[in-house]
Amino acid sequence: MSDAPTQKVLFEITEDQVDTGLRGFPTSFVRTSAVDPGDGVSYVGYPIEDVAFIEPEAAVYLLFHKNLPTDQQLTAFKADLAGRATLDPRVIALLGTLPKEGHPMEWLMAGLTFMGMLTKTGDFREDGLNMIARSPELIANIFRLREGWGAPITSKPELGLVENMVHMLGVPGADPAKLTQLLRVYYVIHMDHGGGNLSTFTGKAIASGLADQYSSLVGAMAALYGPLHGRANQECLEFVKKVSDATGGRADGDAVEAFVRHELATGGKLYGFGHAVLRAEDPRARVQYTLGNEICGDDPLFRICALLRERGVKVLKENVKIQNPYPNVDAVSGSLTNACGLTDPEYYTVLFGFSRIAGIAAQIVDERLVARGGKGVPIYRPEDVKKDQPLRRLNG
Ligand code: MLT
């Protein structure tokens, strides 16, 4: 008899699960966050609604250290990040050479590639923290250079990650205090969503071949760029604007409901509703509705979002085949960002990426340096299934 401990059977995989985008397949043990279909995401055991309003750096600390920091630890961690924050000026010079036709996510991928080429150390933890610390300057300059808002604004890392980014963005016409209030929460709630979401999975897969942290994050951001993943937040604001145009900008529940019914009947969809894993309202959406009521409750597009939350769910629920008729994180994020002065939806996935870099980098550190007693997860190499194809020979 074998002495090997009995292993828990996690999943039985049947043939009909093949070619379903790995749905239902376990990918890895994830230590940073977990997604429950009913309760949504928790960070190291803390429900997202409990940590959504903590300091952005405390959330990063939580994902990296698996504990919330004490006041002293937080002060030291913020100082550590601030000490790493200076972006190599050659990265900004290179950004200035990029074509404006490129999508901001393509600029982000290029920027991370330049950062890797010029400043990587090859250590997953160091490079992860450096990337987190330097991304505010990178992102702020993607906006400024691509939009022609003027010369880069000098970084003040002592302000904090989000505060410094808002300072360096210098968004024309925006109220920096309000934008900061929004982006602090936005940064925390978008940071991590388990290990199976496409960008995180992709980043970890690339890192498993021992490509460095920067290259892994470039691949992760390419995954996030897809409209079925992170770029959905761009499309959501475009959809909310469409609802607003079609209903004459009136915050009228019946008009919104009529639009939704018409849209679904004519093959359209309700952007920002449903989710691959969640089966209830996304708590990250709930956090944003609450914040929206506080900071831009009268904003016309936010009002439309609030009505879509009510009427959209009502209409979707009538279709018993729909597993999740509830809003997800993207349903309202664009309207809040728009109300706080960042009005071009093309940039919204970059803001998502700004935050998700921290979660993916933390998960990569866990897989490379902690998993399997520190040996790390081997190179990803899942099995494939032959499709009834006999072996053939070229010559006879
Ligand atoms: C999300 O944040 O909702 C995701 O990255 C999408 C997912 O979990 O698959």
Short mmCIF file of C-alpha atoms and ligand atoms in Angstrom, two decimals:
data_model
loop_
_atom_site.label_atom_id
_atom_site.label_comp_id
_atom_site.label_asym_id
_atom_site.label_seq_id
_atom_site.Cartn_x
_atom_site.Cartn_y
_atom_site.Cartn_z
CA MET A 1 0.00 0.00 0.00
CA SER A 2 1.24 3.50 -0.81
CA ASP A 3 2.12 5.87 2.06
CA ALA A 4 1.26 8.93 -0.06
CA PRO A 5 -1.42 11.09 1.65
CA THR A 6 -4.84 10.87 0.06
CA GLN A 7 -5.34 13.83 -2.26
CA LYS A 8 -8.57 15.76 -2.26
CA VAL A 9 -10.37 15.46 -5.60
CA LEU A 10 -11.12 19.08 -6.57
CA PHE A 11 -12.85 18.69 -9.91
CA GLU A 12 -13.72 15.93 -12.29
CA ILE A 13 -13.21 17.05 -15.82
CA THR A 14 -15.55 15.80 -18.49
CA GLU A 15 -15.14 16.01 -22.25
CA ASP A 16 -17.75 18.72 -22.61
CA GLN A 17 -15.57 21.03 -20.49
CA VAL A 18 -12.82 21.01 -23.10
CA ASP A 19 -12.92 24.07 -25.41
CA THR A 20 -14.80 26.13 -22.85
CA GLY A 21 -11.99 28.58 -22.04
CA LEU A 22 -10.86 26.47 -19.06
CA ARG A 23 -14.10 27.17 -17.22
CA GLY A 24 -14.26 25.04 -14.11
CA PHE A 25 -10.59 24.03 -14.29
CA PRO A 26 -8.49 24.88 -11.24
CA THR A 27 -5.49 27.02 -12.19
CA SER A 28 -3.49 27.57 -9.04
CA PHE A 29 -3.64 28.14 -5.29
CA VAL A 30 -4.10 31.89 -4.99
CA ARG A 31 -3.07 33.65 -1.79
CA THR A 32 -3.97 37.25 -2.64
CA SER A 33 -7.70 37.10 -3.36
CA ALA A 34 -10.65 34.78 -3.87
CA VAL A 35 -13.84 35.22 -5.85
CA ASP A 36 -17.06 33.77 -4.48
CA PRO A 37 -19.94 33.65 -7.01
CA GLY A 38 -22.34 35.09 -4.43
CA ASP A 39 -20.18 37.33 -2.28
CA GLY A 40 -17.67 38.55 -4.86
CA VAL A 41 -14.01 39.15 -4.29
CA SER A 42 -12.17 39.18 -0.99
CA TYR A 43 -8.56 40.24 -0.50
CA VAL A 44 -6.67 37.80 1.73
CA GLY A 45 -9.98 37.00 3.42
CA TYR A 46 -11.28 40.59 3.72
CA PRO A 47 -14.52 41.18 1.76
CA ILE A 48 -13.86 43.92 -0.76
CA GLU A 49 -16.52 46.18 0.75
CA ASP A 50 -14.55 46.16 4.03
CA VAL A 51 -11.28 47.24 2.43
CA ALA A 52 -12.47 49.38 -0.49
CA PHE A 53 -11.77 52.63 1.36
CA ILE A 54 -8.40 51.80 2.90
CA GLU A 55 -5.26 53.57 1.74
CA PRO A 56 -4.19 52.37 -1.73
CA GLU A 57 -0.72 51.48 -0.43
CA ALA A 58 -2.29 49.45 2.40
CA ALA A 59 -4.12 47.36 -0.21
CA VAL A 60 -0.86 46.77 -2.11
CA TYR A 61 0.80 45.83 1.19
CA LEU A 62 -2.04 43.41 1.96
CA LEU A 63 -1.65 41.58 -1.35
CA PHE A 64 2.12 41.35 -1.01
CA HIS A 65 2.34 40.56 2.73
CA LYS A 66 -1.03 38.82 3.32
CA ASN A 67 -1.69 41.10 6.30
CA LEU A 68 -2.97 44.63 6.68
CA PRO A 69 -0.12 46.89 7.76
CA THR A 70 0.13 48.54 11.16
CA ASP A 71 0.44 52.34 11.02
CA GLN A 72 4.19 52.01 11.33
CA GLN A 73 4.42 49.36 8.60
CA LEU A 74 2.27 51.47 6.31
CA THR A 75 4.46 54.53 6.81
CA ALA A 76 7.57 52.47 6.05
CA PHE A 77 5.94 50.84 3.00
CA LYS A 78 4.85 54.20 1.59
CA ALA A 79 8.37 55.52 2.06
CA ASP A 80 9.76 52.43 0.33
CA LEU A 81 7.44 52.92 -2.67
CA ALA A 82 8.21 56.64 -2.79
CA GLY A 83 11.92 55.81 -2.82
CA ARG A 84 11.43 53.62 -5.87
CA ALA A 85 9.15 56.00 -7.73
CA THR A 86 11.39 57.81 -10.17
CA LEU A 87 10.72 56.72 -13.71
CA ASP A 88 13.79 56.64 -15.96
CA PRO A 89 13.44 59.84 -18.06
CA ARG A 90 14.28 57.83 -21.17
CA VAL A 91 10.92 56.05 -20.78
CA ILE A 92 9.10 59.38 -21.06
CA ALA A 93 11.28 60.39 -24.02
CA LEU A 94 10.39 57.10 -25.74
CA LEU A 95 6.69 57.58 -24.99
CA GLY A 96 6.96 60.88 -26.83
CA THR A 97 7.86 58.98 -30.01
CA LEU A 98 4.73 56.78 -30.02
CA PRO A 99 2.02 57.28 -32.63
CA LYS A 100 -1.10 58.98 -31.29
CA GLU A 101 -3.16 56.51 -33.32
CA GLY A 102 -2.09 53.84 -30.84
CA HIS A 103 -4.67 52.99 -28.17
CA PRO A 104 -3.66 54.12 -24.64
CA MET A 105 -3.38 50.43 -23.70
CA GLU A 106 -0.85 49.98 -26.51
CA TRP A 107 1.04 52.93 -25.03
CA LEU A 108 0.90 51.27 -21.62
CA MET A 109 2.29 48.02 -23.04
CA ALA A 110 5.03 49.98 -24.82
CA GLY A 111 5.81 51.97 -21.66
CA LEU A 112 6.14 48.83 -19.54
CA THR A 113 8.35 47.29 -22.21
CA PHE A 114 10.62 50.36 -22.16
CA MET A 115 10.72 50.26 -18.35
CA GLY A 116 11.74 46.61 -18.47
CA MET A 117 14.42 47.19 -21.10
CA LEU A 118 15.93 50.08 -19.21
CA THR A 119 15.53 49.28 -15.53
CA LYS A 120 14.66 45.64 -14.78
CA THR A 121 16.58 43.92 -11.99
CA GLY A 122 15.41 40.39 -12.83
CA ASP A 123 14.06 39.93 -9.29
CA PHE A 124 10.30 39.35 -9.39
CA ARG A 125 9.57 41.13 -6.09
CA GLU A 126 11.83 44.12 -6.74
CA ASP A 127 10.59 44.58 -10.29
CA GLY A 128 6.97 44.20 -9.15
CA LEU A 129 7.32 46.89 -6.49
CA ASN A 130 9.30 49.16 -8.82
CA MET A 131 6.61 48.83 -11.46
CA ILE A 132 3.87 49.68 -8.95
CA ALA A 133 5.84 52.66 -7.65
CA ARG A 134 6.66 54.00 -11.13
CA SER A 135 3.36 53.38 -12.88
CA PRO A 136 1.74 56.65 -11.66
CA GLU A 137 4.35 58.64 -13.60
CA LEU A 138 4.08 56.34 -16.60
CA ILE A 139 0.29 56.53 -16.73
CA ALA A 140 0.12 60.27 -16.11
CA ASN A 141 2.49 60.85 -19.02
CA ILE A 142 0.56 58.51 -21.31
CA PHE A 143 -2.41 60.84 -20.84
CA ARG A 144 -0.39 64.04 -21.08
CA LEU A 145 1.68 63.20 -24.13
CA ARG A 146 -1.03 61.45 -26.10
CA GLU A 147 -3.57 64.18 -25.36
CA GLY A 148 -1.10 67.05 -25.77
CA TRP A 149 -1.82 68.45 -22.29
CA GLY A 150 1.69 69.86 -22.08
CA ALA A 151 5.08 68.97 -20.64
CA PRO A 152 5.39 66.33 -17.91
CA ILE A 153 4.61 67.58 -14.40
CA THR A 154 7.31 66.91 -11.80
CA SER A 155 6.57 63.83 -9.73
CA LYS A 156 5.95 64.17 -5.97
CA PRO A 157 6.02 60.56 -4.79
CA GLU A 158 5.65 61.58 -1.15
CA LEU A 159 2.01 62.41 -1.95
CA GLY A 160 1.11 58.72 -2.38
CA LEU A 161 0.55 56.56 -5.46
CA VAL A 162 -2.87 57.85 -6.50
CA GLU A 163 -2.46 61.39 -5.23
CA ASN A 164 0.80 61.75 -7.15
CA MET A 165 -0.75 60.36 -10.30
CA VAL A 166 -3.61 62.87 -10.10
CA HIS A 167 -1.06 65.64 -9.45
CA MET A 168 1.02 64.59 -12.50
CA LEU A 169 -2.07 64.13 -14.69
CA GLY A 170 -3.00 67.78 -14.26
CA VAL A 171 -6.34 67.06 -15.95
CA PRO A 172 -7.60 70.26 -17.55
CA GLY A 173 -10.80 71.40 -15.86
CA ALA A 174 -10.96 68.58 -13.30
CA ASP A 175 -11.26 68.94 -9.55
CA PRO A 176 -8.16 67.08 -8.28
CA ALA A 177 -9.67 66.42 -4.83
CA LYS A 178 -12.74 64.73 -6.29
CA LEU A 179 -10.71 62.77 -8.84
CA THR A 180 -8.37 61.62 -6.08
CA GLN A 181 -11.30 60.54 -3.91
CA LEU A 182 -12.61 58.42 -6.78
CA LEU A 183 -9.31 56.97 -7.98
CA ARG A 184 -8.20 55.88 -4.50
CA VAL A 185 -11.22 53.60 -4.28
CA TYR A 186 -11.01 52.66 -7.97
CA TYR A 187 -7.38 51.62 -7.48
CA VAL A 188 -8.17 49.40 -4.50
CA ILE A 189 -11.22 47.62 -5.91
CA HIS A 190 -9.73 46.84 -9.34
CA MET A 191 -6.47 45.44 -7.97
CA ASP A 192 -7.12 41.72 -7.90
CA HIS A 193 -9.85 39.25 -8.84
CA GLY A 194 -8.61 35.75 -8.12
CA GLY A 195 -6.15 33.91 -10.32
CA GLY A 196 -8.34 32.75 -13.20
CA ASN A 197 -9.19 36.08 -14.83
CA LEU A 198 -7.54 36.37 -18.22
CA SER A 199 -4.92 39.03 -17.52
CA THR A 200 -3.74 37.47 -14.25
CA PHE A 201 -3.68 33.99 -15.71
CA THR A 202 -1.76 35.24 -18.76
CA GLY A 203 0.76 37.16 -16.68
CA LYS A 204 1.41 34.15 -14.46
CA ALA A 205 1.66 31.83 -17.45
CA ILE A 206 4.31 34.06 -19.04
CA ALA A 207 6.21 34.36 -15.76
CA SER A 208 6.17 30.56 -15.42
CA GLY A 209 8.53 30.40 -18.40
CA LEU A 210 10.77 32.70 -16.32
CA ALA A 211 10.30 35.75 -18.50
CA ASP A 212 10.81 38.74 -16.21
CA GLN A 213 8.09 40.60 -14.30
CA TYR A 214 7.88 43.43 -16.90
CA SER A 215 7.41 41.10 -19.88
CA SER A 216 4.84 39.14 -17.90
CA LEU A 217 2.90 42.30 -17.13
CA VAL A 218 3.09 43.45 -20.75
CA GLY A 219 1.41 40.16 -21.73
CA ALA A 220 -1.09 40.58 -18.91
CA MET A 221 -1.96 44.09 -20.13
CA ALA A 222 -2.42 42.74 -23.67
CA ALA A 223 -4.97 40.34 -22.22
CA LEU A 224 -6.65 43.14 -20.28
CA TYR A 225 -6.91 45.19 -23.48
CA GLY A 226 -9.50 42.78 -24.95
CA PRO A 227 -13.07 44.09 -25.04
CA LEU A 228 -14.32 40.96 -23.32
CA HIS A 229 -11.98 41.69 -20.43
CA GLY A 230 -10.67 45.07 -19.22
CA ARG A 231 -11.69 47.14 -22.26
CA ALA A 232 -15.30 46.43 -21.33
CA ASN A 233 -15.12 49.49 -19.05
CA GLN A 234 -14.51 51.71 -22.09
CA GLU A 235 -17.49 50.20 -23.88
CA CYS A 236 -19.70 50.56 -20.82
CA LEU A 237 -19.43 54.34 -20.78
CA GLU A 238 -20.11 54.41 -24.52
CA PHE A 239 -23.23 52.32 -23.83
CA VAL A 240 -24.42 54.57 -20.99
CA LYS A 241 -24.02 57.56 -23.34
CA LYS A 242 -26.06 55.71 -25.95
CA VAL A 243 -28.84 55.15 -23.39
CA SER A 244 -28.67 58.80 -22.45
CA ASP A 245 -28.88 59.93 -26.10
CA ALA A 246 -31.76 57.55 -26.83
CA THR A 247 -33.74 58.73 -23.82
CA GLY A 248 -33.09 62.42 -24.40
CA GLY A 249 -30.77 62.57 -21.37
CA ARG A 250 -33.76 62.25 -19.03
CA ALA A 251 -33.27 60.24 -15.87
CA ASP A 252 -36.56 58.51 -16.55
CA GLY A 253 -36.90 54.89 -15.43
CA ASP A 254 -39.61 53.97 -17.93
CA ALA A 255 -37.65 55.42 -20.85
CA VAL A 256 -34.52 53.55 -19.75
CA GLU A 257 -36.48 50.32 -19.38
CA ALA A 258 -38.03 50.76 -22.83
CA PHE A 259 -34.57 51.30 -24.29
CA VAL A 260 -33.24 48.18 -22.58
CA ARG A 261 -36.12 46.08 -23.86
CA HIS A 262 -35.64 47.39 -27.39
CA GLU A 263 -31.89 46.82 -27.24
CA LEU A 264 -32.24 43.21 -26.12
CA ALA A 265 -35.02 42.48 -28.59
CA THR A 266 -32.84 43.70 -31.45
CA GLY A 267 -29.81 41.59 -30.59
CA GLY A 268 -27.98 44.15 -28.45
CA LYS A 269 -26.69 43.60 -24.97
CA LEU A 270 -26.60 45.32 -21.66
CA TYR A 271 -22.98 46.34 -21.14
CA GLY A 272 -21.65 45.96 -17.60
CA PHE A 273 -24.10 43.25 -16.57
CA GLY A 274 -23.26 39.59 -15.89
CA HIS A 275 -19.88 38.04 -15.17
CA ALA A 276 -17.98 34.84 -15.90
CA VAL A 277 -17.91 33.83 -12.24
CA LEU A 278 -20.23 36.07 -10.23
CA ARG A 279 -23.89 35.16 -9.83
CA ALA A 280 -24.98 38.16 -7.75
CA GLU A 281 -24.40 41.90 -7.82
CA ASP A 282 -20.66 42.59 -7.88
CA PRO A 283 -19.78 44.19 -4.53
CA ARG A 284 -17.27 46.38 -6.41
CA ALA A 285 -20.21 47.84 -8.33
CA ARG A 286 -22.04 48.39 -5.04
CA VAL A 287 -19.07 50.28 -3.63
CA GLN A 288 -19.08 52.53 -6.69
CA TYR A 289 -22.83 53.23 -6.60
CA THR A 290 -22.38 54.31 -2.97
CA LEU A 291 -19.37 56.47 -3.79
CA GLY A 292 -21.13 57.89 -6.85
CA ASN A 293 -24.09 59.00 -4.72
CA GLU A 294 -21.62 60.86 -2.56
CA ILE A 295 -19.42 62.52 -5.17
CA CYS A 296 -21.56 62.90 -8.29
CA GLY A 297 -25.11 61.92 -7.35
CA ASP A 298 -26.60 64.50 -9.75
CA ASP A 299 -24.44 63.65 -12.73
CA PRO A 300 -26.78 62.77 -15.62
CA LEU A 301 -24.80 59.70 -16.73
CA PHE A 302 -24.50 58.45 -13.16
CA ARG A 303 -28.29 58.80 -12.84
CA ILE A 304 -28.68 56.65 -15.97
CA CYS A 305 -26.38 54.02 -14.39
CA ALA A 306 -28.52 54.01 -11.25
CA LEU A 307 -31.63 53.46 -13.40
CA LEU A 308 -29.93 50.72 -15.41
CA ARG A 309 -29.09 49.02 -12.13
CA GLU A 310 -32.79 48.98 -11.27
CA ARG A 311 -34.53 48.52 -14.61
CA GLY A 312 -31.81 46.54 -16.40
CA VAL A 313 -31.79 43.91 -13.69
CA LYS A 314 -35.59 43.78 -13.76
CA VAL A 315 -35.65 43.11 -17.51
CA LEU A 316 -32.74 40.64 -17.53
CA LYS A 317 -34.35 38.66 -14.70
CA GLU A 318 -37.32 37.93 -16.94
CA ASN A 319 -35.06 35.69 -19.00
CA VAL A 320 -34.58 32.55 -16.95
CA LYS A 321 -31.59 31.54 -19.06
CA ILE A 322 -29.54 34.50 -17.80
CA GLN A 323 -27.41 33.25 -14.91
CA ASN A 324 -26.38 36.65 -13.64
CA PRO A 325 -28.58 39.67 -14.42
CA TYR A 326 -26.63 41.96 -12.07
CA PRO A 327 -24.16 44.79 -12.65
CA ASN A 328 -20.42 44.10 -12.50
CA VAL A 329 -17.48 46.37 -11.72
CA ASP A 330 -17.60 48.01 -15.17
CA ALA A 331 -21.27 49.02 -15.09
CA VAL A 332 -20.65 52.33 -13.39
CA SER A 333 -16.87 52.93 -13.19
CA GLY A 334 -16.74 54.87 -16.48
CA SER A 335 -19.58 57.18 -15.51
CA LEU A 336 -17.82 58.04 -12.25
CA THR A 337 -14.52 58.63 -14.00
CA ASN A 338 -16.29 60.80 -16.57
CA ALA A 339 -18.06 62.81 -13.86
CA CYS A 340 -14.72 63.43 -12.14
CA GLY A 341 -13.12 64.94 -15.24
CA LEU A 342 -11.52 62.06 -17.16
CA THR A 343 -13.97 62.10 -19.99
CA ASP A 344 -12.34 60.01 -22.72
CA PRO A 345 -13.34 56.35 -22.29
CA GLU A 346 -10.36 55.20 -24.38
CA TYR A 347 -8.22 55.69 -21.26
CA TYR A 348 -10.35 53.74 -18.82
CA THR A 349 -8.65 50.39 -19.33
CA VAL A 350 -5.32 52.06 -18.58
CA LEU A 351 -6.72 53.06 -15.18
CA PHE A 352 -7.87 49.46 -14.69
CA GLY A 353 -4.37 48.31 -15.69
CA PHE A 354 -2.73 50.81 -13.30
CA SER A 355 -4.50 49.02 -10.48
CA ARG A 356 -4.38 45.42 -11.75
CA ILE A 357 -0.57 45.63 -12.16
CA ALA A 358 -0.34 45.43 -8.35
CA GLY A 359 -2.51 42.31 -8.02
CA ILE A 360 -0.89 40.47 -10.91
CA ALA A 361 2.63 41.35 -9.76
CA ALA A 362 1.79 40.07 -6.26
CA GLN A 363 0.39 36.82 -7.66
CA ILE A 364 3.47 36.37 -9.85
CA VAL A 365 5.71 36.84 -6.79
CA ASP A 366 3.68 34.16 -4.97
CA GLU A 367 3.89 31.71 -7.87
CA ARG A 368 7.56 32.27 -8.56
CA LEU A 369 8.97 32.69 -5.06
CA VAL A 370 6.52 31.16 -2.58
CA ALA A 371 4.58 28.29 -4.18
CA ARG A 372 5.71 24.71 -3.71
CA GLY A 373 7.87 25.51 -0.74
CA GLY A 374 9.64 28.30 -2.59
CA LYS A 375 10.50 26.24 -5.68
CA GLY A 376 7.81 27.99 -7.68
CA VAL A 377 5.15 26.62 -10.02
CA PRO A 378 6.68 24.86 -13.06
CA ILE A 379 6.25 26.22 -16.56
CA TYR A 380 2.56 26.14 -17.52
CA ARG A 381 1.94 23.21 -19.80
CA PRO A 382 -1.70 22.10 -19.74
CA GLU A 383 -2.83 19.01 -21.61
CA ASP A 384 -4.65 19.12 -24.92
CA VAL A 385 -7.11 16.60 -26.27
CA LYS A 386 -6.71 14.93 -29.64
CA LYS A 387 -9.70 15.39 -31.88
CA ASP A 388 -10.21 11.87 -33.32
CA GLN A 389 -7.30 12.38 -35.64
CA PRO A 390 -5.33 9.32 -36.78
CA LEU A 391 -1.56 9.69 -37.13
CA ARG A 392 -0.69 10.46 -40.77
CA ARG A 393 2.52 10.06 -42.76
CA LEU A 394 3.78 12.40 -45.46
CA ASN A 395 5.30 9.62 -47.57
CA GLY A 396 2.89 6.72 -47.79
C1 MLT B 1 -12.84 41.16 -13.02
O1 MLT B 1 -12.17 41.96 -12.36
O2 MLT B 1 -14.07 41.07 -12.94
C2 MLT B 1 -12.11 40.27 -13.90
O3 MLT B 1 -10.82 40.49 -14.12
C3 MLT B 1 -12.84 39.43 -14.82
C4 MLT B 1 -12.83 38.05 -14.23
O4 MLT B 1 -12.83 37.88 -13.03
O5 MLT B 1 -12.83 37.12 -15.04
#
